[in-house]
mmCIF file of C-alpha atoms in Angstrom:
data_model
loop_
_atom_site.group_PDB
_atom_site.id
_atom_site.type_symbol
_atom_site.label_atom_id
_atom_site.label_comp_id
_atom_site.label_asym_id
_atom_site.label_seq_id
_atom_site.Cartn_x
_atom_site.Cartn_y
_atom_site.Cartn_z
ATOM 1 C CA THR G 1489 11.908 -9.049 -8.340
ATOM 2 C CA GLN G 1490 11.293 -5.352 -7.990
ATOM 3 C CA LEU G 1491 12.251 -3.888 -4.656
ATOM 4 C CA LEU G 1492 11.648 -0.456 -3.242
ATOM 5 C CA GLU G 1493 13.944 0.300 -0.332
ATOM 6 C CA GLN G 1494 13.068 3.162 1.960
ATOM 7 C CA SER G 1495 15.433 4.892 4.327
ATOM 8 C CA PRO G 1496 15.557 5.518 7.106
ATOM 9 C CA GLN G 1497 13.340 2.775 8.479
ATOM 10 C CA PHE G 1498 12.619 4.737 11.656
ATOM 11 C CA LEU G 1499 12.946 8.424 12.422
ATOM 12 C CA SER G 1500 12.228 10.270 15.648
ATOM 13 C CA ILE G 1501 12.677 14.034 15.563
ATOM 14 C CA GLN G 1502 11.679 17.142 17.476
ATOM 15 C CA GLU G 1503 8.911 19.433 16.313
ATOM 16 C CA GLY G 1504 10.257 22.092 13.938
ATOM 17 C CA GLU G 1505 13.071 19.979 12.491
ATOM 18 C CA ASN G 1506 13.392 19.122 8.807
ATOM 19 C CA LEU G 1507 13.698 15.600 7.449
ATOM 20 C CA THR G 1508 14.077 13.667 4.223
ATOM 21 C CA VAL G 1509 12.859 10.165 3.452
ATOM 22 C CA TYR G 1510 14.297 8.244 0.513
ATOM 23 C CA CYS G 1511 12.788 5.615 -1.754
ATOM 24 C CA ASN G 1512 15.246 3.758 -3.982
ATOM 25 C CA SER G 1513 15.050 0.984 -6.538
ATOM 26 C CA SER G 1514 17.073 -0.565 -9.333
ATOM 27 C CA SER G 1515 13.894 -0.664 -11.439
ATOM 28 C CA VAL G 1516 12.353 2.092 -13.525
ATOM 29 C CA PHE G 1517 8.817 3.127 -12.641
ATOM 30 C CA SER G 1518 6.273 4.795 -14.885
ATOM 31 C CA SER G 1519 4.871 6.534 -11.830
ATOM 32 C CA LEU G 1520 5.526 6.648 -8.134
ATOM 33 C CA GLN G 1521 3.204 7.462 -5.287
ATOM 34 C CA TRP G 1522 3.698 8.472 -1.675
ATOM 35 C CA TYR G 1523 1.210 7.437 0.985
ATOM 36 C CA ARG G 1524 0.824 8.123 4.685
ATOM 37 C CA GLN G 1525 -0.692 5.525 6.975
ATOM 38 C CA GLU G 1526 -1.933 6.004 10.522
ATOM 39 C CA PRO G 1527 -2.409 3.133 12.986
ATOM 40 C CA GLY G 1528 -5.476 1.026 12.263
ATOM 41 C CA GLU G 1529 -6.123 2.686 8.924
ATOM 42 C CA GLY G 1530 -5.319 2.017 5.305
ATOM 43 C CA PRO G 1531 -2.731 4.156 3.477
ATOM 44 C CA VAL G 1532 -3.886 7.515 2.109
ATOM 45 C CA LEU G 1533 -2.359 9.006 -1.018
ATOM 46 C CA LEU G 1534 -0.236 12.137 -0.640
ATOM 47 C CA VAL G 1535 1.065 12.596 -4.175
ATOM 48 C CA THR G 1536 1.769 10.923 -7.509
ATOM 49 C CA VAL G 1537 4.860 11.780 -9.565
ATOM 50 C CA VAL G 1538 5.131 10.725 -13.168
ATOM 51 C CA THR G 1539 7.884 12.656 -14.940
ATOM 52 C CA GLY G 1540 11.591 12.149 -14.271
ATOM 53 C CA GLY G 1541 12.941 15.137 -12.317
ATOM 54 C CA GLU G 1542 9.457 16.225 -11.291
ATOM 55 C CA VAL G 1543 9.081 18.154 -8.046
ATOM 56 C CA LYS G 1544 5.742 18.534 -6.309
ATOM 57 C CA LYS G 1545 4.948 20.521 -3.205
ATOM 58 C CA LEU G 1546 2.126 19.904 -0.788
ATOM 59 C CA LYS G 1547 2.274 22.577 1.922
ATOM 60 C CA ARG G 1548 5.363 21.643 3.978
ATOM 61 C CA LEU G 1549 5.990 18.433 2.008
ATOM 62 C CA THR G 1550 8.201 18.393 -1.090
ATOM 63 C CA PHE G 1551 8.328 15.314 -3.313
ATOM 64 C CA GLN G 1552 10.923 14.664 -5.987
ATOM 65 C CA PHE G 1553 11.082 11.948 -8.641
ATOM 66 C CA GLY G 1554 14.580 11.036 -9.780
ATOM 67 C CA ASP G 1555 15.655 11.861 -13.329
ATOM 68 C CA ALA G 1556 15.918 8.157 -14.162
ATOM 69 C CA ARG G 1557 12.580 7.410 -12.471
ATOM 70 C CA LYS G 1558 14.214 4.867 -10.150
ATOM 71 C CA ASP G 1559 14.129 6.839 -6.932
ATOM 72 C CA SER G 1560 12.187 9.476 -5.066
ATOM 73 C CA SER G 1561 12.437 11.581 -1.957
ATOM 74 C CA LEU G 1562 10.029 13.196 0.464
ATOM 75 C CA HIS G 1563 11.201 16.257 2.370
ATOM 76 C CA ILE G 1564 9.227 17.663 5.293
ATOM 77 C CA THR G 1565 9.973 21.181 6.477
ATOM 78 C CA ALA G 1566 9.316 22.178 10.089
ATOM 79 C CA ALA G 1567 7.809 18.833 11.076
ATOM 80 C CA GLN G 1568 4.781 18.828 13.344
ATOM 81 C CA PRO G 1569 3.377 16.098 15.627
ATOM 82 C CA GLY G 1570 0.521 15.667 13.128
ATOM 83 C CA ASP G 1571 3.075 14.427 10.589
ATOM 84 C CA THR G 1572 3.637 11.311 12.684
ATOM 85 C CA GLY G 1573 2.857 8.131 10.768
ATOM 86 C CA LEU G 1574 4.137 5.467 8.415
ATOM 87 C CA TYR G 1575 5.252 6.866 5.052
ATOM 88 C CA LEU G 1576 5.144 4.498 2.112
ATOM 89 C CA CYS G 1577 6.289 4.890 -1.458
ATOM 90 C CA ALA G 1578 4.704 2.759 -4.164
ATOM 91 C CA GLY G 1579 5.876 2.280 -7.732
ATOM 92 C CA ASP G 1580 4.072 1.242 -10.881
ATOM 93 C CA SER G 1581 6.407 -0.439 -13.375
ATOM 94 C CA GLY G 1582 3.797 -0.153 -16.086
ATOM 95 C CA THR G 1583 2.339 -3.591 -15.450
ATOM 96 C CA TYR G 1584 -0.570 -2.155 -13.438
ATOM 97 C CA LYS G 1585 0.613 -3.530 -10.113
ATOM 98 C CA TYR G 1586 1.809 -1.165 -7.442
ATOM 99 C CA ILE G 1587 4.758 -2.423 -5.410
ATOM 100 C CA PHE G 1588 5.147 -0.780 -2.022
ATOM 101 C CA GLY G 1589 8.341 0.209 -0.304
ATOM 102 C CA THR G 1590 9.511 -1.042 3.068
ATOM 103 C CA GLY G 1591 8.141 2.029 4.856
ATOM 104 C CA THR G 1592 9.512 4.801 7.064
ATOM 105 C CA ARG G 1593 7.995 5.217 10.482
ATOM 106 C CA LEU G 1594 8.155 8.861 11.546
ATOM 107 C CA LYS G 1595 7.546 10.165 15.033
ATOM 108 C CA VAL G 1596 7.545 13.895 15.662
ATOM 109 C CA LEU G 1597 7.886 14.856 19.308
ATOM 110 C CA ALA G 1598 6.234 17.997 20.642
ATOM 111 C CA ASN Q 829 -20.143 6.835 -1.159
ATOM 112 C CA ALA Q 830 -18.761 3.741 0.594
ATOM 113 C CA GLY Q 831 -15.468 3.458 -1.355
ATOM 114 C CA VAL Q 832 -13.703 0.171 -0.587
ATOM 115 C CA THR Q 833 -15.377 -2.070 1.990
ATOM 116 C CA GLN Q 834 -13.678 -5.035 3.605
ATOM 117 C CA THR Q 835 -15.234 -7.670 5.807
ATOM 118 C CA PRO Q 836 -14.630 -8.957 8.383
ATOM 119 C CA LYS Q 837 -12.556 -6.413 10.319
ATOM 120 C CA PHE Q 838 -11.105 -9.016 12.662
ATOM 121 C CA ARG Q 839 -10.870 -12.787 12.552
ATOM 122 C CA ILE Q 840 -9.121 -15.547 14.471
ATOM 123 C CA LEU Q 841 -8.542 -18.793 12.585
ATOM 124 C CA LYS Q 842 -7.192 -22.108 13.719
ATOM 125 C CA ILE Q 843 -4.345 -23.690 11.770
ATOM 126 C CA GLY Q 844 -5.740 -25.560 8.765
ATOM 127 C CA GLN Q 845 -9.028 -23.674 8.608
ATOM 128 C CA SER Q 846 -10.137 -21.784 5.525
ATOM 129 C CA MET Q 847 -11.800 -18.423 5.073
ATOM 130 C CA THR Q 848 -12.664 -15.788 2.519
ATOM 131 C CA LEU Q 849 -11.883 -12.112 2.994
ATOM 132 C CA GLN Q 850 -14.460 -10.007 1.202
ATOM 133 C CA CYS Q 851 -13.721 -6.793 -0.673
ATOM 134 C CA THR Q 852 -16.159 -4.676 -2.638
ATOM 135 C CA GLN Q 853 -15.825 -1.228 -4.216
ATOM 136 C CA ASP Q 854 -18.499 1.071 -5.609
ATOM 137 C CA MET Q 855 -16.274 3.387 -7.654
ATOM 138 C CA ASN Q 856 -16.346 1.313 -10.865
ATOM 139 C CA HIS Q 857 -12.569 0.863 -10.698
ATOM 140 C CA ASN Q 858 -11.019 -1.647 -13.037
ATOM 141 C CA TYR Q 859 -7.964 -2.346 -10.914
ATOM 142 C CA MET Q 860 -8.152 -4.092 -7.574
ATOM 143 C CA TYR Q 861 -5.420 -5.343 -5.271
ATOM 144 C CA TRP Q 862 -4.865 -7.421 -2.166
ATOM 145 C CA TYR Q 863 -1.940 -6.582 0.094
ATOM 146 C CA ARG Q 864 -0.758 -7.929 3.403
ATOM 147 C CA GLN Q 865 1.037 -5.826 5.975
ATOM 148 C CA ASP Q 866 3.074 -7.365 8.743
ATOM 149 C CA PRO Q 867 3.679 -5.329 11.928
ATOM 150 C CA GLY Q 868 5.732 -2.196 11.295
ATOM 151 C CA MET Q 869 6.343 -3.111 7.671
ATOM 152 C CA GLY Q 870 5.300 -1.991 4.221
ATOM 153 C CA LEU Q 871 2.672 -3.697 2.096
ATOM 154 C CA LYS Q 872 3.290 -6.849 0.095
ATOM 155 C CA LEU Q 873 1.169 -7.448 -3.009
ATOM 156 C CA ILE Q 874 -0.605 -10.813 -2.918
ATOM 157 C CA TYR Q 875 -2.807 -10.710 -6.027
ATOM 158 C CA TYR Q 876 -4.176 -8.069 -8.316
ATOM 159 C CA SER Q 877 -6.797 -7.772 -11.033
ATOM 160 C CA VAL Q 878 -7.054 -5.437 -14.012
ATOM 161 C CA GLY Q 879 -10.707 -6.204 -14.656
ATOM 162 C CA ALA Q 880 -13.492 -8.730 -14.260
ATOM 163 C CA GLY Q 881 -12.294 -12.211 -15.134
ATOM 164 C CA ILE Q 882 -8.583 -11.269 -15.013
ATOM 165 C CA THR Q 883 -6.315 -11.915 -12.044
ATOM 166 C CA ASP Q 884 -2.569 -12.217 -11.618
ATOM 167 C CA LYS Q 885 -0.054 -13.043 -8.907
ATOM 168 C CA GLY Q 886 1.772 -10.410 -6.956
ATOM 169 C CA GLU Q 887 4.867 -10.760 -4.770
ATOM 170 C CA VAL Q 888 3.529 -13.257 -2.191
ATOM 171 C CA PRO Q 889 0.665 -15.330 -3.699
ATOM 172 C CA ASN Q 890 1.387 -18.705 -2.089
ATOM 173 C CA GLY Q 891 -1.399 -19.914 0.178
ATOM 174 C CA TYR Q 892 -3.994 -17.574 -1.343
ATOM 175 C CA ASN Q 893 -6.473 -17.561 -4.188
ATOM 176 C CA VAL Q 894 -8.639 -14.850 -5.723
ATOM 177 C CA SER Q 895 -11.460 -14.481 -8.194
ATOM 178 C CA ARG Q 896 -12.962 -11.473 -9.964
ATOM 179 C CA SER Q 897 -16.366 -12.369 -11.334
ATOM 180 C CA THR Q 898 -17.630 -8.770 -11.178
ATOM 181 C CA THR Q 899 -16.052 -5.317 -11.339
ATOM 182 C CA GLU Q 900 -17.146 -4.610 -7.763
ATOM 183 C CA ASP Q 901 -15.963 -7.692 -5.877
ATOM 184 C CA PHE Q 902 -12.512 -9.170 -5.337
ATOM 185 C CA PRO Q 903 -12.568 -11.852 -2.617
ATOM 186 C CA LEU Q 904 -9.365 -13.355 -1.220
ATOM 187 C CA ARG Q 905 -9.458 -17.003 -0.222
ATOM 188 C CA LEU Q 906 -7.136 -18.580 2.343
ATOM 189 C CA GLU Q 907 -6.935 -22.344 2.213
ATOM 190 C CA LEU Q 908 -5.310 -24.268 5.069
ATOM 191 C CA ALA Q 909 -4.433 -21.236 7.186
ATOM 192 C CA ALA Q 910 -0.932 -21.131 8.661
ATOM 193 C CA PRO Q 911 0.557 -18.941 11.441
ATOM 194 C CA SER Q 912 2.691 -17.212 8.778
ATOM 195 C CA GLN Q 913 -0.536 -15.775 7.367
ATOM 196 C CA THR Q 914 -1.177 -13.779 10.526
ATOM 197 C CA SER Q 915 -1.213 -10.227 9.222
ATOM 198 C CA VAL Q 916 -3.371 -7.246 8.339
ATOM 199 C CA TYR Q 917 -4.899 -7.559 4.896
ATOM 200 C CA PHE Q 918 -5.769 -4.526 2.783
ATOM 201 C CA CYS Q 919 -7.844 -4.408 -0.345
ATOM 202 C CA ALA Q 920 -7.425 -1.460 -2.707
ATOM 203 C CA SER Q 921 -8.811 -0.255 -6.013
ATOM 204 C CA ASN Q 922 -8.080 2.420 -8.577
ATOM 205 C CA ARG Q 923 -8.079 3.457 -12.170
ATOM 206 C CA ARG Q 924 -4.645 3.222 -13.747
ATOM 207 C CA ASP Q 925 -2.116 5.840 -12.611
ATOM 208 C CA THR Q 926 -4.592 7.354 -10.196
ATOM 209 C CA GLU Q 927 -4.972 7.272 -6.440
ATOM 210 C CA ALA Q 928 -5.498 3.849 -4.924
ATOM 211 C CA PHE Q 929 -8.269 3.778 -2.348
ATOM 212 C CA PHE Q 930 -7.801 1.344 0.498
ATOM 213 C CA GLY Q 931 -10.245 -0.452 2.712
ATOM 214 C CA GLN Q 932 -9.968 -0.331 6.499
ATOM 215 C CA GLY Q 933 -8.168 -3.665 6.612
ATOM 216 C CA THR Q 934 -8.843 -7.121 8.026
ATOM 217 C CA ARG Q 935 -6.754 -8.149 10.997
ATOM 218 C CA LEU Q 936 -6.253 -11.920 10.817
ATOM 219 C CA THR Q 937 -4.672 -14.084 13.497
ATOM 220 C CA VAL Q 938 -3.938 -17.751 12.870
ATOM 221 C CA VAL Q 939 -3.414 -19.803 16.041
#
């Protein structure tokens, strides 16, 4: 069974701090996605990474796909209260089904 | 452009009752998925489909059934509802390796 473990599970930080969220698996993924979900809504895609070692930046968010395509990280610089939400990674093993990680709930305090 | 539409948004079921959660998408996506999300947790894949007439089990299929008679629709059937099926259910669709679009979710309570 494929498993995507995210850490930390919960994170509460002050506005302006930096943070990193990790997504780890023992399985290889052909692609990996990061989503953000707000209460009462479905997840919304932030980024897709496909190539091992790939780094993508989205404003203050930096996403990295591990060289072996088994893990990924999301780094937020100078977090803002609007970054608050549930962050989910999702991996595609090549069998068309996306398996989601356990989630990281982020709260940024003003 | 409606995207992915789920109905109903909320439902309370009694133990042993059955119901169908509806999902339809108007983006002509081949791939469709059903997930459940328990409070504060990530999403668990129940069933998925790679095209009309093709369905397959995900991580937690027990207690559920699906069908995919058209590209647009992917209903999820609960037979003999149990309290363990209390959750928020999300339907999603995409083309392979592209963004998955999610519906607004169906909040189901089994009492």
